[in-house]
Coordinates of C-alpha atoms and ligand atoms in Angstrom, one line a residue:
X153 CA 94.8 74.6 79.5
X154 CA 93.6 74.4 83.1
X155 CA 96.5 72.1 83.7
X156 CA 94.3 69.3 85.5
X157 CA 92.4 71.6 87.7
X158 CA 88.9 72.3 87.5
X159 CA 89.0 75.9 87.2
X160 CA 91.6 78.7 86.3
X161 CA 90.9 80.0 89.8
X162 CA 92.1 76.9 91.3
X163 CA 95.1 76.4 88.9
X164 CA 95.9 80.1 89.7
X165 CA 95.8 79.4 93.5
X166 CA 98.3 76.6 93.0
X167 CA 100.5 78.6 90.9
X168 CA 101.1 81.0 93.7
X169 CA 104.5 79.7 95.0
X170 CA 105.7 80.1 91.4
X171 CA 104.2 83.5 91.0
X172 CA 105.8 84.7 94.1
X173 CA 109.2 83.4 93.2
X174 CA 108.9 85.3 89.9
X175 CA 107.9 88.5 91.7
X176 CA 110.7 88.4 94.1
X177 CA 113.5 86.8 92.0
X178 CA 116.5 88.9 91.4
X179 CA 115.2 91.8 93.6
X180 CA 116.3 90.7 97.0
X181 CA 119.9 90.7 98.0
X182 CA 120.8 88.7 101.0
X183 CA 124.5 89.5 101.0
X184 CA 124.0 93.2 101.2
X185 CA 120.3 93.5 102.6
X186 CA 119.3 95.6 99.6
X187 CA 116.3 95.4 97.5
X188 CA 117.0 96.3 93.8
X189 CA 113.7 97.1 92.0
X190 CA 115.1 98.8 88.9
X191 CA 113.2 101.7 89.2
X192 CA 114.2 105.3 88.5
X193 CA 112.4 107.4 91.0
X194 CA 114.5 109.0 93.5
X195 CA 113.2 107.6 96.8
X196 CA 114.0 110.8 98.7
X197 CA 112.2 113.1 96.3
X198 CA 108.4 112.7 97.7
X199 CA 106.7 113.8 100.8
X200 CA 103.7 111.8 100.3
X201 CA 102.3 108.7 98.5
X202 CA 98.8 108.2 97.1
X203 CA 97.9 104.8 96.2
X204 CA 95.1 104.1 93.9
X205 CA 93.6 101.0 92.7
X206 CA 90.2 99.1 92.4
X207 CA 88.7 95.9 94.0
X208 CA 91.5 93.3 95.0
X209 CA 94.1 95.5 93.8
X210 CA 92.9 98.2 96.3
X211 CA 93.2 95.6 99.1
X212 CA 96.6 95.0 98.2
X213 CA 97.2 98.8 98.4
X214 CA 95.7 98.9 101.8
X215 CA 98.4 96.4 103.0
X216 CA 100.9 98.6 101.1
X217 CA 99.7 101.6 103.1
X218 CA 100.4 99.9 106.3
X219 CA 103.8 98.7 105.1
X220 CA 105.0 101.9 103.7
X221 CA 104.2 104.0 106.7
X222 CA 105.6 101.5 109.2
X223 CA 108.9 101.0 107.5
X224 CA 109.4 104.2 105.4
X225 CA 107.5 106.7 107.7
X226 CA 106.1 108.5 104.6
X227 CA 102.4 109.6 104.9
X228 CA 100.3 107.4 102.8
X229 CA 96.7 107.7 101.4
X230 CA 94.6 105.4 99.5
X231 CA 91.8 105.8 97.4
X232 CA 89.4 103.5 95.3
X233 CA 90.3 104.8 91.8
X234 CA 86.6 105.7 90.9
X235 CA 86.6 108.1 93.9
X236 CA 90.0 109.5 93.4
X237 CA 89.3 110.7 89.9
X238 CA 86.4 112.8 90.8
X239 CA 87.3 114.1 94.3
X240 CA 89.9 116.9 93.4
X241 CA 92.7 115.2 95.1
X242 CA 95.4 117.2 96.7
X243 CA 98.5 116.4 94.5
X244 CA 101.7 118.2 93.8
X245 CA 105.4 117.5 92.5
X246 CA 106.2 116.0 96.0
X247 CA 103.4 113.3 95.5
X248 CA 104.1 109.8 94.4
X249 CA 101.0 108.3 93.0
X250 CA 101.1 104.3 93.0
X251 CA 98.5 102.8 90.7
X252 CA 98.0 99.1 91.2
X253 CA 96.2 96.8 88.6
X254 CA 96.5 93.2 87.4
X255 CA 95.2 94.0 84.1
X256 CA 96.7 97.5 83.7
X257 CA 93.5 98.4 81.8
X258 CA 90.9 99.1 84.5
X259 CA 89.4 102.5 83.1
X260 CA 88.8 104.1 86.6
X261 CA 92.4 103.4 87.7
X262 CA 93.7 104.6 84.3
X263 CA 91.8 107.8 84.5
X264 CA 92.9 108.3 88.0
X265 CA 96.2 108.1 86.9
X266 CA 95.8 110.7 84.4
X267 CA 94.4 112.9 86.9
X268 CA 97.3 112.5 89.2
X269 CA 99.7 113.2 86.3
X270 CA 97.7 116.3 85.3
X271 CA 98.7 118.0 88.7
X272 CA 102.5 117.0 88.5
X273 CA 102.6 113.6 90.6
X274 CA 105.2 111.4 90.0
X275 CA 103.9 107.9 89.1
X276 CA 104.7 104.4 89.4
X277 CA 102.5 101.2 88.5
X278 CA 102.5 97.9 90.2
X279 CA 101.0 95.8 87.4
X280 CA 101.0 92.5 86.0
X281 CA 100.1 92.8 82.4
X282 CA 103.1 93.5 80.2
X283 CA 102.7 96.4 77.9
X284 CA 99.3 97.4 79.2
X285 CA 97.9 100.8 78.9
X286 CA 98.9 101.8 82.4
X287 CA 102.4 100.8 81.8
X288 CA 102.5 103.2 79.0
X289 CA 101.3 106.1 81.0
X290 CA 103.4 105.8 84.4
X291 CA 106.9 107.2 85.0
X292 CA 107.9 103.8 86.1
X293 CA 106.4 100.2 86.3
X294 CA 107.3 97.6 89.2
X295 CA 106.0 94.4 87.4
X296 CA 104.5 91.8 89.6
X297 CA 105.4 89.0 87.2
X298 CA 102.6 86.8 88.5
X299 CA 101.9 85.4 85.0
X300 CA 98.6 85.7 83.1
X301 CA 95.6 85.6 85.4
X302 CA 92.4 84.2 83.7
X303 CA 90.2 83.6 86.7
X304 CA 88.0 86.6 87.1
X305 CA 88.4 86.3 90.9
X306 CA 92.0 87.6 91.5
X307 CA 94.2 85.2 93.5
X308 CA 97.8 85.1 92.4
X309 CA 97.9 88.7 91.2
X310 CA 96.9 89.8 95.0
X311 CA 99.5 87.9 96.6
X312 CA 102.1 89.0 94.2
X313 CA 101.0 92.8 94.6
X314 CA 101.3 92.5 98.4
X315 CA 104.8 91.0 97.9
X316 CA 105.9 93.8 95.5
X317 CA 104.4 96.4 97.8
X318 CA 106.6 94.8 100.8
X319 CA 109.7 95.1 98.6
X320 CA 108.8 98.6 97.7
X321 CA 108.3 99.4 101.4
X322 CA 111.7 98.1 102.2
X323 CA 113.3 100.0 99.4
X324 CA 112.0 103.0 100.5
X325 CA 112.6 102.4 104.2
X326 CA 116.3 101.6 103.7
X327 CA 116.9 104.4 101.2
X328 CA 115.4 107.1 103.5
X329 CA 117.0 105.5 106.4
X330 CA 114.0 104.9 108.6
X331 CA 114.6 101.2 108.4
X332 CA 117.5 99.8 110.3
X333 CA 119.7 97.3 108.4
X334 CA 119.2 94.5 110.8
X335 CA 115.3 94.8 110.6
X336 CA 115.5 95.1 106.8
X337 CA 117.5 91.8 106.5
X338 CA 115.0 90.1 108.7
X339 CA 111.9 91.2 106.4
X340 CA 114.0 90.5 103.5
X341 CA 114.6 87.0 104.6
X342 CA 110.8 86.7 105.5
X343 CA 109.9 87.8 102.1
X344 CA 112.2 85.1 100.6
X345 CA 110.3 82.4 102.4
X346 CA 107.0 83.3 101.1
X347 CA 107.0 81.0 98.2
X348 CA 107.9 77.9 100.3
X349 CA 105.2 79.0 103.0
X350 CA 102.5 79.2 100.3
X351 CA 103.5 75.9 99.1
X352 CA 103.2 74.7 102.4
X353 CA 99.6 76.4 102.9
X354 CA 98.4 74.0 100.0
X355 CA 99.4 70.5 101.2
X356 CA 96.6 67.8 100.9
X357 CA 95.9 67.8 104.7
X358 CA 95.4 71.5 104.9
X359 CA 93.0 71.5 101.8
X360 CA 91.2 68.8 103.3
X361 CA 90.6 70.8 106.4
X362 CA 89.4 74.0 104.6
X363 CA 87.1 71.7 102.5
X364 CA 85.3 70.2 105.5
X365 CA 84.8 73.8 106.9
X366 CA 83.5 75.0 103.7
X367 CA 81.0 72.2 103.5
X368 CA 80.0 72.8 107.2
X369 CA 79.2 76.6 106.4
X370 CA 78.3 76.7 102.9
X371 CA 74.5 77.1 103.8
X372 CA 75.1 80.5 105.7
X373 CA 73.3 83.4 104.2
X374 CA 75.8 85.9 105.7
X375 CA 79.5 86.0 106.7
X376 CA 81.6 88.3 108.7
X377 CA 85.3 88.7 108.2
X378 CA 87.5 90.3 110.9
X379 CA 91.2 91.0 111.0
X380 CA 93.5 93.7 112.5
X381 CA 96.5 95.9 111.6
X382 CA 98.2 94.7 108.4
X383 CA 95.6 91.9 108.3
X384 CA 92.6 94.0 108.2
X385 CA 93.0 94.0 104.5
X386 CA 93.1 90.2 104.5
X387 CA 89.7 90.3 106.0
X388 CA 88.2 92.8 103.2
X389 CA 89.7 90.6 100.6
X390 CA 88.4 87.3 102.1
X391 CA 84.8 88.9 101.9
X392 CA 85.2 89.9 98.6
X393 CA 86.3 86.7 97.3
X394 CA 83.5 84.9 98.9
X395 CA 81.0 87.4 97.5
X396 CA 82.3 87.2 93.9
X397 CA 82.1 83.5 93.6
X398 CA 79.7 82.1 95.9
X399 CA 77.3 85.1 96.0
X400 CA 77.0 84.7 99.9
X401 CA 76.5 88.0 101.4
X402 CA 79.6 88.8 103.3
X403 CA 81.1 91.8 105.1
X404 CA 84.5 92.8 106.4
X405 CA 85.7 95.0 109.5
X406 CA 88.6 95.9 111.3
X407 CA 88.0 93.7 114.3
X408 CA 88.0 96.6 116.7
X409 CA 85.0 98.2 114.7
X410 CA 82.7 95.5 115.7
X411 CA 81.5 96.9 118.9
X412 CA 80.6 100.2 116.9
X413 CA 77.8 98.4 115.1
X414 CA 78.3 95.0 113.2
X415 CA 78.1 93.2 116.5
X416 CA 74.3 93.7 116.3
X417 CA 74.4 91.3 113.5
X418 CA 75.7 88.3 115.5
X419 CA 73.7 85.2 116.3
X420 CA 74.1 81.6 115.9
X421 CA 73.6 81.9 112.1
X422 CA 76.5 84.2 111.5
X423 CA 79.9 82.5 110.7
X424 CA 82.8 85.0 111.4
X425 CA 86.2 84.2 109.9
X426 CA 88.8 85.9 112.1
X427 CA 92.4 86.5 111.1
X428 CA 94.0 85.8 114.4
X429 CA 97.7 84.8 113.4
X430 CA 100.7 85.9 115.6
X431 CA 100.9 89.6 115.9
X432 CA 101.2 92.2 118.4
X433 CA 97.5 92.8 118.5
X434 CA 96.6 88.9 119.0
X435 CA 95.4 89.3 122.4
X436 CA 92.9 92.1 121.4
X437 CA 91.9 90.1 118.3
X438 CA 91.1 87.2 120.4
X439 CA 89.0 89.3 122.9
X440 CA 87.0 90.4 119.8
X441 CA 86.6 86.5 119.0
X442 CA 85.2 86.1 122.7
X443 CA 82.6 88.8 121.9
X444 CA 81.4 87.0 118.9
X445 CA 81.1 83.7 120.8
X446 CA 79.3 85.2 123.8
X447 CA 76.7 86.1 121.2
X448 CA 76.7 82.6 119.8
X449 CA 78.2 83.5 116.5
X450 CA 80.2 80.6 114.9
X451 CA 83.9 81.4 114.7
X452 CA 86.3 80.3 112.1
X453 CA 89.9 81.4 113.1
X454 CA 92.8 81.6 111.1
X455 CA 95.7 80.6 113.4
X456 CA 99.4 80.3 113.2
X457 CA 100.4 76.7 113.3
X458 CA 100.8 75.4 116.8
X459 CA 98.4 77.8 118.3
X460 CA 96.2 75.2 120.2
X461 CA 95.9 77.8 123.2
X462 CA 93.6 80.1 121.0
X463 CA 91.9 77.2 119.4
X464 CA 89.7 76.7 122.2
X465 CA 88.1 80.1 121.4
X466 CA 87.2 78.8 117.9
X467 CA 84.7 76.5 116.3
X468 CA 86.9 75.7 113.5
X469 CA 90.4 76.4 112.8
X470 CA 92.5 77.0 109.6
X471 CA 96.1 76.6 110.5
X472 CA 98.6 78.4 108.5
X473 CA 102.5 78.5 108.5
X474 CA 104.3 81.0 110.9
X475 CA 105.5 84.0 109.2
X476 CA 106.8 87.4 110.3
X477 CA 103.7 89.5 110.9
X478 CA 104.6 92.1 108.2
X479 CA 104.4 89.3 105.5
X480 CA 101.5 87.3 107.0
X481 CA 98.9 89.1 104.8
X482 CA 100.4 86.9 101.8
X483 CA 100.0 83.6 103.7
X484 CA 96.7 84.5 105.2
X485 CA 95.2 85.5 102.0
X486 CA 95.6 82.0 100.5
X487 CA 93.4 80.5 103.4
X488 CA 90.7 83.0 102.3
X489 CA 90.9 81.9 98.7
X490 CA 90.6 78.2 99.7
X491 CA 87.7 78.9 101.9
X492 CA 85.9 81.0 99.2
X493 CA 86.5 78.4 96.4
X494 CA 85.5 75.4 98.4
X495 CA 82.5 77.1 99.7
X496 CA 81.6 77.9 96.0
X497 CA 82.3 74.5 94.8
X498 CA 80.1 73.1 97.5
X499 CA 77.2 75.4 96.2
X500 CA 77.9 74.2 92.7
X501 CA 79.0 77.8 91.2
X502 CA 81.2 78.0 88.2
X503 CA 83.9 80.1 89.7
X504 CA 85.6 81.0 86.6
X505 CA 82.2 82.8 85.3
X506 CA 81.0 84.7 88.4
X507 CA 77.8 86.3 87.3
X508 CA 77.8 90.1 86.4
X509 CA 81.5 90.2 86.5
X510 CA 84.4 90.6 83.9
X511 CA 88.1 90.2 84.2
X512 CA 88.9 93.7 83.3
X513 CA 86.5 96.5 84.0
X514 CA 87.2 98.8 81.0
X515 CA 83.8 100.8 81.4
X516 CA 83.2 103.4 83.9
Ligands
M6R123 O1 92.9 94.5 86.7 P1 92.8 95.2 87.9 O2 93.6 94.9 89.1 O3 92.8 96.8 88.0 O4 91.2 95.0 88.5 C1 90.7 95.4 89.7 C2 89.4 94.8 90.0 O5 88.5 95.0 89.1 C3 89.7 93.2 90.4 O6 90.7 93.2 91.4 C4 88.4 92.6 90.9 O7 88.1 93.3 92.0 C5 88.5 91.3 90.9 N1 87.3 90.5 90.2 C6 88.6 90.8 92.3 O8 88.7 89.4 92.3

């Protein structure tokens, strides 16, 4: 049932091109440049958005926060569900609460949804599991259609959730008039390319390269992950994946935060994984990389294909296919998943049965 793979997690990593196709299919219309999500919410009826989720879904939500604010210019706040439900949040009928969940059963997220509804918010679920508890309680569901995810460490649900968020942000931006048609079309095309680009991220040469890097650093006791802008959540997600399946301590920061404290940790024993793909802030990210190297930290850089210029600042490079910056978190996440799974493999861990974790957390 693992389709020839050693683990469900590996199988699901390789299913991503398909999962993404299913997330996007029928929803992007190249001819008109429109996105059709089949949701009944009036995109002009709310003044703010609250995103609520846990774990990996929360990091997908962070990408969503960035995309929605950029493209639709609506104020967005984001909470981990276990905090939201107890923090007496400011909610009104003008609020759209978006719950994100692979399983649709996570109790913290479900209770947070109930809290938002109690105060009159409109609610939307970005959910994978059909007919799950959350889908029965939200006003509307944007299914991600990633297919069943069995691996405890979420992979394909993450990339599909981020893609669903991108479509939602496009839809909101176009409907609210904040996103010009030409830019909308450009992003729509970029989204459509995602399945192919993820497939390209999984070629044997790329896999061998990540395996080699994983073997080189598998004995490290700590890792730091850095990213900026729309890819700061990619760093958080990378650290979470590594912790969950390899039990190596990992922390993630928005790269600009490093100088405010975490830089004190850096020495020759600290591998630092940096998302440094093409972006408006690439130069700033590279100067963060130089700060790491000046302190003898080992740099594993995620770079855009062909960027040999910045490769000289890194000890090791994971090249990823070129994408539009706004959709790059999907492609970059795959590199993070591969690094984590190959480090865990190297350490002989059973990635489908990470200690202390369950697939759906239905207790508080
Ligand atoms: O089913 P959900 O998306 O609501 O689950 C949320 C988290 O429990 C989940 O993402 C968890 O962090 C995963 N083990 C991450 O790999």
